[in-house]
């Protein structure tokens, strides 16, 4: 009887430890995704725009989110290719509310969009903000948090 009890206890212990060891590795969300580029990870494959805001008549800022990775990033899109010497500045920024961690991107010459690196968004919220200066008027906008 003592032998059966010892074996049962051993089996339960090993099973429990193996469950927790494998269980912790199955989560996709990880702080290791913070600072990485979405298109260089699996995160971009299921991304969706959860919030957006019109910056001006020619540009929009989007808060992009990956449900599988639980990461967020910002994307700015303009209606025309950017020419910094003629049309000023276009920039997007992602901000994680819990600690203020942020990443930004700037439209380069010839680009009409750019996206930031991503932040881990597990159990916290983030927002995107964008600025656009068309050489005449400077505008900015911010999305709701998600």
CSV table of C-alpha atoms in Angstrom, one decimal:
chain,number,residue,atom,x,y,z
A,1,UNK,CA,0.0,0.0,0.0
A,2,UNK,CA,2.8,2.3,0.9
A,3,UNK,CA,4.4,1.6,-2.5
A,4,UNK,CA,1.2,2.4,-4.4
A,5,UNK,CA,0.9,5.7,-2.5
A,6,UNK,CA,4.5,6.6,-3.2
A,7,UNK,CA,4.1,5.8,-6.9
A,8,UNK,CA,0.9,7.8,-7.0
A,9,UNK,CA,2.5,10.8,-5.3
A,10,UNK,CA,5.4,10.6,-7.7
A,11,UNK,CA,3.2,10.4,-10.7
A,12,UNK,CA,1.0,13.4,-9.6
A,13,UNK,CA,4.2,15.4,-8.9
A,14,UNK,CA,5.8,14.7,-12.2
A,15,UNK,CA,2.6,15.3,-14.1
A,16,UNK,CA,2.0,18.6,-12.3
A,17,UNK,CA,5.5,19.8,-12.9
A,18,UNK,CA,5.4,18.9,-16.6
A,19,UNK,CA,2.0,20.6,-17.0
A,20,UNK,CA,3.3,23.9,-15.6
A,21,UNK,CA,6.6,23.6,-17.5
A,22,UNK,CA,4.9,23.2,-20.9
A,23,UNK,CA,2.0,25.5,-20.0
A,24,UNK,CA,4.3,28.5,-19.4
A,25,UNK,CA,6.0,28.1,-22.8
A,26,UNK,CA,2.7,28.1,-24.8
A,27,UNK,CA,1.9,31.8,-24.2
A,28,UNK,CA,2.7,33.9,-27.3
A,29,UNK,CA,2.6,37.1,-25.4
A,30,UNK,CA,6.0,37.9,-24.1
A,31,UNK,CA,8.0,41.0,-23.2
A,32,UNK,CA,10.5,39.7,-25.7
A,33,UNK,CA,8.3,41.1,-28.5
A,34,UNK,CA,8.7,44.6,-27.1
A,35,UNK,CA,10.9,46.6,-29.4
A,36,UNK,CA,10.7,44.1,-32.3
A,37,UNK,CA,9.3,44.9,-35.8
A,38,UNK,CA,5.8,43.3,-36.3
A,39,UNK,CA,6.6,42.0,-39.8
A,40,UNK,CA,9.7,40.1,-38.5
A,41,UNK,CA,7.5,38.2,-36.0
A,42,UNK,CA,4.3,36.1,-36.3
A,43,UNK,CA,2.4,39.1,-34.8
A,44,UNK,CA,1.7,40.9,-38.1
A,45,UNK,CA,-0.1,37.9,-39.6
A,46,UNK,CA,-3.3,38.4,-37.5
A,47,UNK,CA,-3.0,42.1,-36.8
A,48,UNK,CA,-6.0,44.4,-37.1
A,49,UNK,CA,-6.6,48.1,-36.6
A,50,UNK,CA,-8.5,48.5,-33.3
A,51,UNK,CA,-8.6,52.3,-33.3
A,52,UNK,CA,-7.8,55.1,-35.8
A,53,UNK,CA,-7.9,58.8,-35.8
A,54,UNK,CA,-7.8,61.3,-38.7
A,55,UNK,CA,-4.8,63.6,-38.4
A,56,UNK,CA,-5.7,65.8,-41.3
A,57,UNK,CA,-7.5,65.4,-44.6
A,58,UNK,CA,-4.5,63.5,-46.0
A,59,UNK,CA,-3.3,61.3,-43.1
A,60,UNK,CA,-4.5,58.9,-40.5
A,61,UNK,CA,-3.0,57.3,-37.4
A,62,UNK,CA,-3.9,53.7,-36.6
A,63,UNK,CA,-3.4,51.6,-33.5
A,64,UNK,CA,-2.6,48.1,-34.7
A,65,UNK,CA,-3.1,45.0,-32.5
A,66,UNK,CA,-2.1,41.3,-32.7
A,67,UNK,CA,-4.4,39.1,-30.7
A,68,UNK,CA,-2.1,36.1,-30.9
A,69,UNK,CA,1.0,38.0,-29.6
A,70,UNK,CA,-0.9,40.6,-27.6
A,71,UNK,CA,1.2,43.3,-29.0
A,72,UNK,CA,0.4,46.8,-30.3
A,73,UNK,CA,2.1,49.2,-32.7
A,74,UNK,CA,1.3,52.5,-34.5
A,75,UNK,CA,1.0,53.1,-38.2
A,76,UNK,CA,0.7,56.4,-40.0
A,77,UNK,CA,-0.6,56.6,-43.6
A,78,UNK,CA,-0.7,59.6,-45.9
A,79,UNK,CA,-2.5,60.0,-49.2
A,80,UNK,CA,0.7,60.9,-51.0
A,81,UNK,CA,4.4,60.1,-50.9
A,82,UNK,CA,6.2,62.2,-48.3
A,83,UNK,CA,8.7,64.9,-49.3
A,84,UNK,CA,10.2,66.3,-46.1
A,85,UNK,CA,11.8,69.3,-47.8
A,86,UNK,CA,8.4,70.3,-49.2
A,87,UNK,CA,5.8,68.8,-46.9
A,88,UNK,CA,7.3,68.9,-43.4
A,89,UNK,CA,6.9,66.0,-41.0
A,90,UNK,CA,4.9,62.8,-40.7
A,91,UNK,CA,5.4,60.7,-37.5
A,92,UNK,CA,3.7,57.9,-35.6
A,93,UNK,CA,4.3,56.8,-32.0
A,94,UNK,CA,3.0,53.9,-29.9
A,95,UNK,CA,2.8,54.5,-26.1
A,96,UNK,CA,2.2,51.8,-23.5
A,97,UNK,CA,0.1,53.4,-20.7
A,98,UNK,CA,1.5,51.3,-17.9
A,99,UNK,CA,5.1,52.5,-18.1
A,100,UNK,CA,5.2,55.0,-20.9
A,101,UNK,CA,7.4,52.8,-23.1
A,102,UNK,CA,7.2,54.2,-26.6
A,103,UNK,CA,8.6,53.8,-30.1
A,104,UNK,CA,8.2,56.0,-33.1
A,105,UNK,CA,8.7,56.1,-36.9
A,106,UNK,CA,9.1,59.0,-39.3
A,107,UNK,CA,7.9,59.1,-42.9
A,108,UNK,CA,11.0,59.1,-45.1
A,109,UNK,CA,11.2,60.7,-48.5
A,110,UNK,CA,9.0,58.8,-51.0
A,111,UNK,CA,7.1,56.9,-48.3
A,112,UNK,CA,3.4,57.3,-47.7
A,113,UNK,CA,3.3,55.1,-44.5
A,114,UNK,CA,5.5,53.8,-41.7
A,115,UNK,CA,4.9,51.7,-38.6
A,116,UNK,CA,6.6,51.5,-35.2
A,117,UNK,CA,8.1,48.7,-33.3
A,118,UNK,CA,5.7,46.9,-31.1
A,119,UNK,CA,5.0,46.8,-27.4
A,120,UNK,CA,3.7,43.9,-25.3
A,121,UNK,CA,0.1,44.8,-24.6
A,122,UNK,CA,-0.8,41.9,-22.3
A,123,UNK,CA,-3.0,43.1,-19.4
A,124,UNK,CA,-2.2,46.8,-20.2
A,125,UNK,CA,-3.4,49.3,-22.7
A,126,UNK,CA,-1.6,51.4,-25.3
A,127,UNK,CA,-2.5,54.2,-27.7
A,128,UNK,CA,-1.1,55.6,-31.0
A,129,UNK,CA,-0.5,59.2,-31.8
A,130,UNK,CA,0.6,60.9,-35.0
A,131,UNK,CA,1.7,64.2,-36.3
A,132,UNK,CA,1.6,65.5,-39.8
A,133,UNK,CA,3.0,68.7,-41.1
A,134,UNK,CA,2.1,69.3,-44.8
A,135,UNK,CA,4.4,72.4,-44.9
A,136,UNK,CA,1.5,74.7,-44.3
A,137,UNK,CA,-0.4,73.4,-41.3
A,138,UNK,CA,0.8,71.2,-38.4
A,139,UNK,CA,-1.8,68.7,-37.1
A,140,UNK,CA,-1.8,65.9,-34.5
A,141,UNK,CA,-4.2,63.2,-33.4
A,142,UNK,CA,-4.3,60.4,-30.9
A,143,UNK,CA,-6.3,57.1,-30.9
A,144,UNK,CA,-8.3,55.7,-28.0
A,145,UNK,CA,-6.4,53.2,-25.8
A,146,UNK,CA,-6.8,49.5,-26.3
